[in-house]
Coordinates of C-alpha atoms in Angstrom, one line a residue:
X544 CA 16.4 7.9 16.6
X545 CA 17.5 11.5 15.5
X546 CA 15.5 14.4 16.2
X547 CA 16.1 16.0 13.5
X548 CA 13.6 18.3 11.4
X549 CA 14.1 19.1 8.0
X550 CA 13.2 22.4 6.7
X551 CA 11.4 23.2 3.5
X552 CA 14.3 24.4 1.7
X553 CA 15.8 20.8 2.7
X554 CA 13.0 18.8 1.9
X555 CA 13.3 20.2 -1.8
X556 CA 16.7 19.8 -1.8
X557 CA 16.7 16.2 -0.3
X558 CA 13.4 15.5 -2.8
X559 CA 16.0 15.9 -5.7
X560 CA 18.0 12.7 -4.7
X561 CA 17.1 10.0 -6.7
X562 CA 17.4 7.5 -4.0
X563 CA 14.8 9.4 -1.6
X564 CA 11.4 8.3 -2.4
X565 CA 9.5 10.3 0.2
X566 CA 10.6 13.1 2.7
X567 CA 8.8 14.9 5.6
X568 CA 10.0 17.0 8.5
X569 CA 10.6 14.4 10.2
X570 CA 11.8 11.2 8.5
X571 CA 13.3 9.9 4.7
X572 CA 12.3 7.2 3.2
X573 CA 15.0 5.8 0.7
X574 CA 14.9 3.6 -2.3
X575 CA 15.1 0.1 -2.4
X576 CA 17.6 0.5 -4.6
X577 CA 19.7 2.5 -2.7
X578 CA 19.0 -0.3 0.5
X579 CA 19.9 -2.8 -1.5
X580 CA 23.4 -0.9 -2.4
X581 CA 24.1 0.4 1.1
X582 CA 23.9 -3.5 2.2
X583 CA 25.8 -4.4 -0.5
X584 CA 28.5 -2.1 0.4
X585 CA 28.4 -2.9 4.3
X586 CA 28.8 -6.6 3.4
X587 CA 32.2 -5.8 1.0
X588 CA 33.3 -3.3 3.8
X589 CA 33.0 -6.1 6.8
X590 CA 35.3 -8.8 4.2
X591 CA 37.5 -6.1 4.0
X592 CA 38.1 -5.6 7.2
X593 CA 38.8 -9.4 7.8

């Protein structure tokens, strides 16, 4: 797990994002849109590298 902490002026840039549903110092919490694309995109990256 990263221990990163996001400062204000990240959190209101990060809140921008369309994909990011909820943001505190400590953690994101994406879309399940954007989950849905970023498995999408691991599964056509793994064929591909078949």
């Amino acid at each position: 797990m990263s221990k990163t902490i996001f400062s204000e002026k990240n959190r209101e840039h990060l809140s921008t994002n369309k994909y990011v549903v909820k943001i505190s110092e400590k953690s994101i919490t994406y879309a399940d849109e954007f989950k849905r694309l970023f498995d999408r995109k691991q599964e056509l990256d793994s064929l591909n590298l078949r």
